[in-house]
XYZ file of C-alpha atoms in Angstrom:
759
model
C 8.271 28.946 -10.175
C 4.546 29.701 -9.933
C 1.646 27.825 -11.459
C 1.635 30.063 -14.569
C 5.260 29.178 -15.297
C 4.965 25.552 -14.296
C 2.330 24.629 -16.905
C 4.453 25.420 -20.010
C 7.494 23.891 -18.330
C 5.540 20.715 -17.678
C 4.427 20.553 -21.308
C 8.023 20.877 -22.501
C 9.165 18.125 -20.143
C 6.380 15.797 -21.257
C 7.134 16.480 -24.930
C 10.832 15.745 -24.374
C 10.055 12.518 -22.537
C 7.714 11.407 -25.311
C 10.367 12.065 -27.953
C 12.948 10.081 -26.016
C 10.509 7.202 -25.476
C 9.581 7.198 -29.166
C 13.243 7.144 -30.210
C 14.030 4.320 -27.810
C 11.086 2.335 -29.146
C 12.248 2.778 -32.730
C 15.762 1.655 -31.850
C 14.457 -1.383 -30.009
C 12.404 -2.437 -33.049
C 15.472 -2.511 -35.289
C 17.704 -5.568 -35.564
C 20.843 -4.156 -33.988
C 22.549 -7.543 -33.961
C 22.348 -7.713 -37.746
C 23.765 -4.232 -38.167
C 26.444 -5.053 -35.636
C 27.607 -8.007 -37.740
C 27.504 -6.035 -40.972
C 29.955 -3.300 -40.014
C 32.874 -3.313 -37.590
C 32.800 0.495 -37.357
C 29.163 0.425 -36.335
C 29.949 -2.250 -33.741
C 32.626 -0.125 -32.102
C 30.380 2.942 -32.131
C 27.491 1.000 -30.638
C 29.692 -0.418 -27.862
C 30.993 3.040 -27.011
C 27.486 4.476 -26.808
C 26.345 1.534 -24.664
C 29.163 2.112 -22.205
C 28.367 5.822 -22.146
C 24.672 5.228 -21.436
C 25.501 2.715 -18.704
C 27.948 5.106 -17.058
C 25.409 7.956 -17.170
C 22.713 5.707 -15.733
C 25.004 4.578 -12.920
C 25.885 8.193 -12.138
C 22.195 9.170 -12.030
C 21.377 6.242 -9.728
C 24.273 7.127 -7.453
C 23.152 10.745 -7.255
C 19.554 9.695 -6.589
C 20.554 7.457 -3.667
C 22.953 9.967 -2.117
C 21.887 10.689 1.456
C 19.397 7.812 1.584
C 19.491 4.251 2.837
C 19.171 2.838 -0.691
C 22.187 1.304 -2.378
C 22.857 2.372 -5.946
C 22.922 -0.726 -8.199
C 26.091 -1.184 -10.234
C 25.454 -1.502 -13.965
C 28.431 -2.959 -15.835
C 26.772 -4.567 -18.843
C 23.391 -5.556 -20.216
C 23.146 -8.620 -17.996
C 23.757 -6.551 -14.864
C 20.734 -4.426 -15.760
C 18.443 -7.451 -15.589
C 20.125 -8.735 -12.424
C 19.797 -5.369 -10.642
C 16.493 -4.270 -12.167
C 14.694 -4.507 -8.834
C 17.180 -2.096 -7.285
C 16.670 0.325 -10.169
C 12.890 0.195 -9.629
C 13.344 0.967 -5.921
C 15.406 4.047 -6.744
C 12.804 5.227 -9.262
C 9.997 4.719 -6.737
C 11.920 6.756 -4.174
C 12.384 9.568 -6.699
C 8.697 9.519 -7.608
C 7.708 9.760 -3.947
C 10.016 12.739 -3.509
C 8.567 14.325 -6.643
C 5.027 13.835 -5.313
C 6.000 15.483 -2.041
C 7.630 18.416 -3.840
C 4.619 18.907 -6.113
C 2.266 18.821 -3.139
C 4.430 21.344 -1.325
C 4.537 23.548 -4.408
C 0.768 23.484 -4.922
C 0.116 23.932 -1.205
C -1.734 20.629 -0.737
C 0.696 19.498 1.941
C 4.009 20.646 3.247
C 6.369 17.742 3.805
C 8.898 19.815 5.691
C 9.347 23.533 5.901
C 11.882 24.871 3.378
C 14.568 25.257 6.014
C 17.845 26.934 5.161
C 21.318 26.626 6.635
C 24.083 29.132 7.102
C 27.294 28.164 5.389
C 29.164 27.659 8.620
C 32.182 25.342 8.707
C 30.845 23.506 11.720
C 27.646 22.625 9.868
C 29.516 21.180 6.896
C 31.494 18.799 9.084
C 28.352 16.895 9.960
C 27.728 14.545 7.058
C 25.684 11.792 8.704
C 22.341 12.436 10.358
C 19.045 10.567 10.787
C 16.758 10.965 7.795
C 13.036 10.477 7.417
C 13.559 7.919 4.630
C 13.954 5.091 7.095
C 10.710 3.173 6.626
C 11.595 0.368 9.003
C 11.037 0.424 12.754
C 11.621 3.801 14.336
C 15.193 3.981 15.604
C 14.165 6.860 17.856
C 11.694 6.214 20.717
C 8.295 7.598 19.817
C 7.795 10.840 21.758
C 4.011 10.695 21.302
C 3.876 7.768 23.711
C 4.785 10.172 26.540
C 2.346 12.979 25.677
C -0.051 14.035 28.400
C -2.879 13.837 25.873
C -2.573 10.517 24.051
C -2.950 10.320 20.307
C -6.265 8.814 19.178
C -6.276 8.140 15.446
C -9.605 6.285 15.616
C -11.535 9.482 16.420
C -13.248 10.449 13.159
C -15.522 13.129 14.579
C -15.126 16.890 14.019
C -11.927 18.308 15.492
C -12.540 20.350 18.628
C -10.029 23.180 19.175
C -7.537 22.603 21.994
C -7.925 26.078 23.442
C -8.248 26.376 27.210
C -8.207 30.189 27.210
C -8.565 32.906 24.582
C -6.305 35.950 24.905
C -7.182 39.107 22.937
C -10.708 37.802 22.382
C -13.494 39.748 20.710
C -15.877 36.786 20.923
C -15.728 34.762 24.184
C -14.228 31.282 24.073
C -17.472 29.547 25.092
C -19.330 31.038 22.153
C -16.439 30.305 19.783
C -16.515 26.574 20.597
C -20.086 25.937 19.433
C -20.615 23.644 16.461
C -22.292 24.868 13.284
C -22.844 23.766 9.704
C -19.703 24.361 7.654
C -19.669 23.276 3.990
C -22.601 20.952 4.607
C -20.996 19.253 7.608
C -21.158 19.902 11.306
C -17.903 21.240 12.751
C -16.193 23.832 14.880
C -15.250 27.187 13.328
C -11.913 28.812 13.989
C -12.004 30.199 17.550
C -10.245 33.354 16.323
C -12.365 33.765 13.184
C -13.723 37.172 14.190
C -10.382 38.409 15.506
C -8.489 37.390 12.345
C -10.972 39.126 10.032
C -10.928 42.302 12.093
C -7.122 42.529 12.344
C -5.352 45.245 10.351
C -1.653 45.929 9.937
C -0.139 48.628 12.122
C 0.892 51.971 10.631
C 4.648 51.123 10.263
C 3.737 48.343 7.818
C 2.437 50.994 5.347
C 5.545 53.196 5.706
C 8.668 52.960 3.586
C 11.696 52.789 5.884
C 15.270 51.480 5.514
C 15.636 47.754 6.251
C 17.074 46.890 9.633
C 20.237 44.829 9.213
C 20.310 41.385 10.703
C 22.933 40.416 13.246
C 25.848 38.318 11.945
C 25.040 34.634 12.193
C 28.476 33.703 13.545
C 28.420 36.342 16.312
C 25.020 35.355 17.716
C 23.588 32.203 19.264
C 20.116 30.749 19.623
C 18.467 29.555 22.818
C 17.124 26.011 22.951
C 13.878 26.006 24.944
C 12.930 22.593 26.373
C 11.364 23.558 29.715
C 8.146 25.296 30.618
C 10.044 27.955 32.569
C 12.134 28.653 29.481
C 8.927 29.131 27.478
C 7.659 31.699 29.979
C 10.933 33.619 29.887
C 10.844 33.661 26.097
C 7.229 34.857 26.162
C 8.127 37.926 28.224
C 10.757 38.955 25.666
C 8.424 38.351 22.737
C 5.811 40.701 24.202
C 8.271 43.576 23.816
C 8.817 42.968 20.092
C 6.946 44.637 17.228
C 7.680 41.936 14.627
C 8.616 38.304 15.097
C 9.492 35.568 12.579
C 8.110 32.037 13.014
C 8.766 28.696 11.316
C 8.166 25.001 12.101
C 9.870 21.662 11.487
C 7.499 18.738 11.008
C 7.793 14.936 11.047
C 5.178 12.621 9.506
C 6.932 9.295 8.818
C 6.579 7.600 12.201
C 3.250 9.250 13.023
C -0.113 8.887 11.317
C -1.147 12.558 11.532
C 2.343 13.996 11.966
C 4.191 15.837 14.700
C 5.396 19.417 15.080
C 8.953 18.703 16.186
C 10.476 22.188 16.460
C 9.350 25.797 16.502
C 11.796 28.537 15.489
C 11.087 32.113 16.658
C 13.283 35.142 15.989
C 13.172 38.816 16.872
C 15.483 41.543 15.625
C 18.069 40.599 18.240
C 17.535 36.988 19.332
C 16.672 33.469 18.107
C 14.865 30.640 19.945
C 14.493 26.948 19.109
C 11.503 25.503 20.997
C 11.197 21.749 21.596
C 7.557 20.892 20.811
C 7.851 17.156 21.565
C 7.681 17.464 25.331
C 4.819 15.805 27.240
C 3.555 19.267 28.257
C 3.516 20.496 24.650
C -0.084 21.762 24.870
C 0.996 24.186 27.579
C 2.532 26.169 24.740
C -0.938 27.687 24.285
C 0.286 30.517 26.475
C 2.095 31.798 23.369
C -1.310 32.953 22.080
C -0.698 36.064 24.185
C 1.738 37.032 21.406
C 0.460 35.014 18.431
C -3.107 36.365 18.794
C -2.012 39.946 19.512
C -2.859 42.044 16.419
C -0.347 44.712 17.414
C 2.595 42.308 16.975
C 3.300 41.374 13.358
C 3.982 37.663 12.764
C 6.103 37.043 9.665
C 5.991 33.556 8.088
C 6.853 32.162 4.678
C 4.503 29.645 3.063
C 2.255 29.343 6.093
C -0.357 27.038 4.550
C 0.556 23.958 6.559
C 2.105 25.807 9.503
C -1.333 27.170 10.427
C -2.848 23.664 10.356
C -0.068 22.076 12.404
C -0.076 24.793 15.068
C -3.792 24.456 15.853
C -3.773 20.653 15.539
C -0.862 19.956 17.914
C -0.434 23.082 20.059
C -3.703 25.050 19.931
C -1.999 28.196 18.551
C -3.595 30.735 16.163
C -2.181 33.661 14.154
C -3.775 37.102 14.257
C -1.981 39.788 12.257
C 0.197 37.611 10.006
C 2.376 38.670 7.051
C 3.183 35.843 4.601
C 6.275 36.659 2.512
C 5.196 34.093 -0.082
C 2.161 36.193 -1.034
C 4.310 39.325 -0.987
C 6.660 37.774 -3.550
C 3.611 36.756 -5.618
C 2.214 40.287 -5.535
C 5.551 41.630 -6.789
C 5.656 39.112 -9.630
C 8.931 37.471 -8.663
C 10.019 34.637 -10.985
C 10.360 32.415 -7.912
C 8.619 32.558 -4.538
C 10.602 30.100 -2.445
C 12.487 31.104 0.676
C 15.679 29.891 -0.976
C 15.217 32.442 -3.749
C 14.464 35.278 -1.296
C 17.548 34.443 0.777
C 19.727 34.497 -2.296
C 18.181 37.734 -3.577
C 18.289 39.825 -0.394
C 20.945 38.174 1.777
C 23.168 36.671 -0.943
C 22.944 33.408 0.928
C 23.053 30.079 -0.928
C 20.889 27.602 0.945
C 22.154 24.081 1.645
C 19.395 21.468 1.741
C 21.249 18.565 3.266
C 19.060 18.687 6.369
C 15.735 19.311 4.688
C 14.718 15.662 5.022
C 16.252 15.090 8.438
C 14.424 13.357 11.266
C 13.683 16.300 13.552
C 12.667 14.087 16.463
C 16.289 13.344 17.322
C 17.422 14.672 20.708
C 19.776 16.265 21.422
C 19.887 18.141 18.142
C 23.214 17.855 16.279
C 24.984 21.156 15.811
C 24.394 21.181 12.067
C 20.660 20.574 12.405
C 20.419 23.214 15.138
C 22.031 25.903 12.973
C 19.996 24.779 9.967
C 16.727 25.282 11.858
C 17.865 28.608 13.264
C 18.669 30.051 9.844
C 15.011 29.678 8.812
C 13.940 32.728 10.820
C 17.229 34.548 11.431
C 17.040 36.477 8.121
C 13.259 36.503 7.643
C 12.608 39.915 9.230
C 15.256 41.528 7.010
C 13.570 39.975 3.979
C 10.241 41.340 5.214
C 11.665 44.874 5.341
C 12.749 44.713 1.711
C 9.475 43.204 0.508
C 7.454 45.794 2.414
C 9.303 48.679 0.755
C 8.880 47.155 -2.704
C 5.168 46.592 -2.088
C 4.702 50.224 -1.098
C 6.575 51.443 -4.155
C 4.618 49.167 -6.482
C 1.228 50.137 -5.027
C -1.161 52.427 -6.900
C -4.125 54.514 -5.754
C -6.404 51.864 -7.217
C -4.676 48.957 -5.507
C -2.566 48.783 -2.379
C -0.351 45.674 -2.420
C 0.008 45.728 1.362
C -3.752 45.235 1.670
C -3.515 42.445 -0.897
C -0.940 40.612 1.253
C -3.075 41.222 4.353
C -6.114 39.668 2.670
C -4.204 36.607 1.465
C -2.522 36.156 4.835
C -5.887 36.329 6.610
C -7.219 33.545 4.366
C -4.249 31.408 5.389
C -4.827 32.117 9.079
C -8.550 31.261 8.822
C -7.844 27.646 7.846
C -9.365 24.933 10.005
C -7.895 21.547 10.745
C -10.193 18.624 9.917
C -9.419 15.030 10.729
C -8.842 12.923 7.627
C -11.730 10.470 7.254
C -11.031 7.405 5.134
C -13.382 7.226 2.155
C -13.479 3.535 1.279
C -16.061 3.871 -1.509
C -14.786 6.827 -3.549
C -11.212 7.030 -2.263
C -11.228 10.837 -2.027
C -9.531 12.934 0.597
C -5.950 13.017 1.911
C -4.406 9.574 1.840
C -7.190 8.127 -0.355
C -6.651 5.584 -3.117
C -8.241 7.736 -5.861
C -5.471 10.317 -5.963
C -2.857 7.556 -5.758
C -4.258 5.702 -8.780
C -4.702 8.911 -10.740
C -1.020 9.805 -10.354
C 0.179 6.312 -11.186
C -1.351 5.385 -14.514
C -1.989 1.700 -15.050
C -4.619 -0.815 -16.112
C -6.156 -2.841 -13.309
C -8.681 -5.596 -13.842
C -11.736 -6.043 -11.651
C -9.951 -8.386 -9.264
C -6.802 -6.236 -9.163
C -8.793 -3.060 -8.527
C -10.692 -4.724 -5.685
C -7.459 -6.033 -4.154
C -5.852 -2.588 -4.457
C -8.699 -0.914 -2.556
C -8.848 -3.621 0.102
C -5.100 -3.645 0.739
C -5.014 0.171 0.731
C -7.711 0.225 3.413
C -5.900 -2.483 5.380
C -2.715 -0.406 5.314
C -4.595 2.666 6.539
C -6.123 0.739 9.443
C -2.755 -0.653 10.538
C -1.107 2.778 10.280
C -3.819 4.292 12.459
C -3.539 1.538 15.062
C 0.268 1.747 15.255
C 0.415 5.565 14.834
C 2.824 5.156 11.924
C 3.014 6.583 8.439
C 1.743 4.582 5.471
C 5.300 3.924 4.311
C 6.163 2.155 7.554
C 3.550 -0.534 6.836
C 4.790 -0.989 3.266
C 5.642 1.621 0.612
C 3.571 2.607 -2.376
C 5.293 0.393 -4.934
C 4.587 -2.646 -2.737
C 0.906 -1.718 -2.769
C 0.815 -1.769 -6.563
C 2.826 -4.994 -6.651
C 0.316 -6.723 -4.352
C -2.585 -5.536 -6.512
C -0.993 -6.802 -9.713
C 0.201 -10.203 -8.477
C -2.678 -10.924 -6.034
C -0.771 -13.637 -4.118
C -3.054 -16.326 -2.679
C -0.502 -18.380 -0.741
C 1.892 -17.431 2.016
C 5.040 -18.108 -0.009
C 4.024 -15.817 -2.862
C 2.963 -13.103 -0.428
C 6.287 -13.195 1.404
C 8.208 -12.980 -1.864
C 6.081 -10.065 -3.069
C 6.575 -8.042 0.126
C 10.290 -8.745 0.447
C 11.854 -6.942 2.279
C 9.027 -6.915 4.803
C 8.538 -4.459 7.648
C 7.987 -5.855 11.169
C 4.532 -4.240 11.322
C 3.356 -6.195 8.283
C 5.110 -9.400 9.329
C 3.123 -9.527 12.564
C -0.152 -9.348 10.605
C 0.741 -11.308 7.487
C -2.074 -13.842 7.968
C -4.675 -11.104 8.160
C -3.295 -9.497 5.001
C -3.476 -12.800 3.099
C -7.130 -13.271 4.087
C -7.874 -9.708 2.971
C -6.406 -10.361 -0.478
C -8.350 -13.600 -0.910
C -11.675 -12.034 0.061
C -11.084 -8.989 -2.152
C -10.221 -11.082 -5.200
C -13.451 -13.073 -4.904
C -15.507 -9.910 -4.384
C -13.817 -8.251 -7.345
C -15.284 -10.720 -9.848
C -18.523 -8.730 -9.871
C -17.023 -5.309 -9.152
C -15.980 -2.422 -11.416
C -12.653 -1.868 -13.103
C -10.456 1.149 -12.474
C -10.968 2.440 -16.011
C -14.724 2.580 -15.363
C -14.263 5.364 -12.802
C -10.853 6.756 -13.777
C -10.789 10.380 -14.940
C -9.993 11.043 -18.614
C -6.288 11.547 -19.384
C -5.165 15.132 -19.000
C -3.305 15.083 -22.284
C -5.752 12.921 -24.236
C -6.303 14.074 -27.830
C -9.502 16.012 -28.308
C -12.112 14.383 -30.551
C -12.474 15.998 -33.978
C -15.935 17.129 -34.962
C -17.381 15.503 -38.048
C -18.056 18.802 -39.749
C -14.439 19.910 -39.125
C -12.834 16.713 -40.379
C -11.005 16.790 -43.705
C -10.895 13.039 -44.211
C -13.552 10.731 -45.759
C -16.193 9.345 -43.444
C -16.566 5.565 -43.373
C -19.916 4.301 -44.646
C -21.496 0.858 -44.739
C -21.911 -0.676 -48.202
C -25.073 -2.558 -49.090
C -23.012 -4.975 -51.161
C -19.807 -6.689 -50.100
C -16.745 -5.278 -51.842
C -14.870 -8.539 -51.265
C -17.416 -11.343 -51.947
C -19.283 -9.515 -54.708
C -22.473 -11.307 -55.837
C -21.550 -14.559 -54.131
C -23.876 -13.941 -51.235
C -26.752 -12.692 -53.403
C -29.208 -15.603 -53.953
C -32.992 -15.593 -54.040
C -34.850 -16.474 -50.919
C -37.184 -19.505 -51.091
C -40.822 -18.646 -51.790
C -42.197 -21.561 -49.771
C -42.455 -21.054 -46.019
C -39.590 -22.487 -44.010
C -40.375 -25.602 -42.032
C -37.829 -24.663 -39.397
C -36.332 -21.420 -38.064
C -32.681 -20.652 -38.627
C -30.522 -20.107 -35.574
C -28.686 -16.850 -35.086
C -25.333 -18.534 -35.449
C -26.313 -20.019 -38.840
C -27.458 -16.636 -40.076
C -24.196 -15.051 -38.940
C -22.235 -17.779 -40.747
C -24.217 -17.197 -43.940
C -23.451 -13.491 -43.842
C -19.730 -14.002 -43.306
C -18.971 -16.905 -45.706
C -19.876 -17.390 -49.421
C -22.101 -20.422 -48.867
C -24.221 -21.656 -51.816
C -28.010 -21.515 -51.464
C -29.340 -24.563 -49.651
C -32.763 -26.209 -50.287
C -35.295 -25.505 -47.629
C -37.539 -28.639 -48.050
C -37.053 -32.318 -48.845
C -39.091 -32.052 -52.037
C -36.959 -29.201 -53.269
C -33.839 -31.206 -52.524
C -35.172 -34.187 -54.561
C -35.922 -31.923 -57.500
C -32.487 -30.339 -57.396
C -30.327 -33.374 -56.838
C -30.570 -36.540 -59.045
C -30.266 -39.891 -57.322
C -27.426 -41.965 -58.727
C -27.589 -45.783 -58.367
C -24.309 -47.503 -57.949
C -24.364 -50.962 -59.643
C -22.458 -53.657 -57.715
C -19.467 -55.089 -59.558
C -20.411 -58.666 -60.551
C -17.296 -59.704 -62.407
C -13.969 -58.318 -63.485
C -15.157 -58.172 -67.099
C -18.144 -55.965 -66.301
C -17.835 -52.732 -68.186
C -19.291 -49.415 -67.044
C -22.234 -48.028 -68.923
C -21.160 -45.522 -71.540
C -21.683 -41.944 -70.552
C -21.487 -39.149 -73.036
C -18.721 -36.941 -71.767
C -16.720 -34.365 -73.634
C -13.318 -35.505 -74.653
C -10.601 -34.006 -72.584
C -6.964 -33.845 -73.469
C -4.946 -36.597 -71.961
C -3.193 -35.419 -68.837
C 0.378 -36.169 -68.154
C 0.724 -38.793 -65.498
C 3.079 -38.289 -62.626
C 5.129 -41.317 -61.769
C 8.021 -42.050 -59.474
C 11.030 -44.018 -60.503
C 12.405 -46.083 -57.662
C 15.931 -47.284 -57.881
C 17.890 -49.693 -55.805
C 14.624 -51.294 -54.709
C 14.114 -54.961 -54.020
C 12.339 -57.418 -56.370
C 8.682 -56.671 -56.944
C 5.881 -59.187 -57.391
C 4.160 -59.308 -60.726
C 0.414 -58.746 -60.802
C -1.814 -61.093 -62.819
C -4.766 -59.614 -64.633
C -7.682 -62.041 -64.422
C -9.255 -62.804 -67.836
C -11.876 -65.252 -69.071
C -10.008 -66.272 -72.226
C -8.589 -69.792 -72.457
C -5.024 -70.302 -71.489
C -4.029 -71.261 -74.981
C -5.225 -67.913 -76.334
C -3.076 -65.900 -73.924
C -0.294 -64.128 -75.791
C 1.070 -62.242 -72.773
C 0.930 -62.853 -69.068
C 1.128 -60.001 -66.588
C 2.754 -57.777 -69.133
C 5.443 -60.286 -70.147
C 5.860 -61.993 -73.491
C 4.581 -65.583 -73.171
C 7.036 -66.854 -75.720
C 10.004 -65.474 -73.862
C 9.264 -67.535 -70.673
C 10.591 -70.981 -69.941
C 8.210 -73.886 -69.194
C 8.700 -73.813 -65.408
C 7.902 -70.106 -65.085
C 4.936 -70.452 -67.406
C 3.486 -73.294 -65.320
C 3.767 -71.222 -62.134
C 2.021 -68.268 -63.680
C -0.843 -70.398 -65.023
C -1.320 -72.054 -61.636
C -1.483 -68.659 -59.968
C -4.042 -67.434 -62.520
C -6.321 -70.419 -61.849
C -6.277 -69.700 -58.114
C -7.234 -66.093 -58.754
C -10.198 -67.101 -60.939
C -11.486 -69.576 -58.312
C -11.277 -66.939 -55.610
C -13.128 -64.465 -57.796
C -15.954 -66.925 -58.436
C -16.234 -67.599 -54.705
C -16.577 -63.909 -53.954
C -19.272 -63.543 -56.621
C -21.261 -66.433 -55.144
C -21.012 -64.996 -51.651
C -22.154 -61.618 -52.925
C -25.154 -63.117 -54.681
C -26.177 -64.989 -51.527
C -25.817 -61.847 -49.455
C -28.055 -59.898 -51.852
C -30.824 -62.496 -51.637
C -30.688 -63.072 -47.852
C -31.338 -60.192 -45.404
C -28.383 -59.453 -43.184
C -28.828 -60.546 -39.576
C -27.086 -58.010 -37.419
C -27.759 -59.957 -34.250
C -25.904 -63.037 -35.454
C -23.066 -61.090 -37.084
C -19.513 -61.506 -35.871
C -17.702 -58.807 -33.998
C -16.378 -56.035 -36.144
C -13.202 -55.813 -34.097
C -12.306 -59.492 -34.682
C -14.229 -60.367 -37.854
C -12.941 -63.488 -39.728
C -11.685 -63.051 -43.264
C -14.149 -63.864 -46.099
C -13.591 -67.332 -47.575
C -15.273 -69.264 -50.304
C -17.468 -72.193 -49.222
C -15.675 -75.483 -49.034
C -12.246 -73.928 -48.766
C -10.050 -74.852 -45.837
C -8.990 -72.118 -43.471
C -5.324 -71.371 -43.570
C -3.390 -69.239 -41.141
C -2.075 -66.188 -42.987
C 0.693 -63.953 -41.774
C -0.487 -60.517 -40.581
C -0.040 -57.732 -43.056
C 2.875 -55.470 -42.252
C 2.371 -52.054 -43.887
C 5.969 -51.046 -43.172
C 7.568 -54.073 -44.807
C 8.090 -52.503 -48.202
C 9.274 -49.292 -46.613
C 12.419 -51.134 -45.548
C 13.199 -51.858 -49.207
C 13.098 -48.178 -50.166
C 16.358 -46.298 -50.701
C 17.730 -44.421 -47.722
C 16.953 -40.702 -47.571
C 19.304 -37.762 -47.558
C 21.395 -37.474 -44.447
C 20.468 -34.863 -41.894
C 22.501 -31.730 -42.137
C 24.088 -29.916 -39.249
C 21.547 -29.217 -36.583
C 20.479 -25.627 -36.620
C 21.316 -23.758 -33.425
C 18.289 -22.190 -31.784
C 18.367 -18.435 -31.840
C 16.641 -15.314 -32.969
C 15.000 -15.422 -36.380
C 15.670 -12.395 -38.511
C 13.471 -10.858 -41.161
C 15.308 -8.633 -43.582
C 13.740 -5.654 -45.182
C 14.002 -5.543 -48.941
């Protein structure tokens, strides 16, 4: 699938995912528990669908973890999903990392591993267990780079100097080729074979249509494993006699910061070689430039983008006169350009990718991995013959497709390896944080963004020092988890990084200090959304002139408050300035107009004098008020209450003129009750006279606040000459005990989910 076909496919996938997400969201918003209780048929159907979804999810998780060290979580019911959610997230993260690697390989940014193929041999299928690269813990295989004659130095950030010691088939001498110059605004070394690659042209047989040469049967031939320098020299003598050779590489980049070329596969028409490129003398393989740089020998590769970089970075090898079958398939307009597709089309061979993610550092190579690597180049020359004939047939006088492939292959061969320099500020470049955040959408605050950048840089520094891949320090999902949680104590940090790699465990204190410092510095830093690129699928803004909907306008008058806020401004100058908050409150609430001066307030408001009550018989001054209909009084009838005390209304009439007492008929009382009521009335009148005398004295004498008693413990007011009696403290809850008991509490409602029904 090329880029032209991938774009519409990606749009379809995104549209399907959005529809599924929207449907799931709508289902989640409904009250399924209510519908479950309303219909038994619906309940059975819902349970069946739940079991089906769980079984499908378990099958997908099992397939995703097949061939990896991850254990597929078992999902039996809804509770098991929550209990095993962390395992599900780990599987999803692993799939996303694989998808990133595949997309990078497809676009040519990187090449995780070469698209190796395997012959369907019975002996290869017997091998089911093999070391994989998805082991992010300590390397179970001793690091071969520790034994290299030229030690790996990941701290060198200067321009990469080519490893060449000699230059076979040179047009420009080696000394002149190794001079620095300005390249893309930076000082660096050009390709030592720049002139030779541009001047190379295909030999005459490449432009001639001839029958393809059949490949030798895979089962009847064997490959030679080359792991000595003498074996390399013997192979070189045979390669010099060939007219076309096929080349492929196997690469490992998990337990190495820059990566390692682990194997080199070379095939002629009659023989295959597997070269061990992890030997201490690996740079002695530069002698192969006698063939690789010879323009008269055609080098056939498929998808050589990263192969060219790896060869010059690790081995100092360059390609002059290369034919890339990927560009040949592109020129012919094939629906697919992968080596798997070409093998199936021309050889009728179905590739098996069980060993694509194998750890190619293992020695000795298992039989299955050996045959898998050999099949990469065994059929490639036969595929080249078929592509060459089709290119010749499809060529026109105006455009020769062979020249097109030559031009594209030369551009691949002219690539230069540059050391990745960590860009802390902008995060650009291979392994930078910018591309990582762009691919993983999320909202990070200032502190979280600062912690993410600091921890990402810390991980890069540790990986460089230990010559390990980023994943071996801690994987990508751990990086995002640290940025979101920002643990500030050792316990939280250990829980966040669980399970922890030994490399991180040895430096856990340094990591904790890094997080603390970054969080403090992030308080004044930017957020990720301030520098994030706009979403790729964000809706385009609609121009105002193209819009078919009404444009919102601001009304001069409130449509809600009406004229409430419209009041005339005072003509007199204000004696004080209004604060901004008061003005904002006036604009938002319907406050009445307030006077601006004291004089205006006196004119607007009339002072009302409150006359002190001198006696119970004092009557209020008549005020002319409109008669209003008598309102119905609300009263409460209390039953089963205790006896209530009668109130006595004080009057100035003589006792003999009283016809009723406290609402009771005087004639209906006996003599003893009447005597008690009269005695109580006399006491009330004496107390009232005492209060009036005290009030009159208080009005005539100024109150002395200095000599006043404490407000907290003020004595009760008594009439002069009366003896002080100890009175029982008032209990406000006393009468509450006489009230009837309330309704009993019903059955306690069980806490649960509240439901709102739609009408």
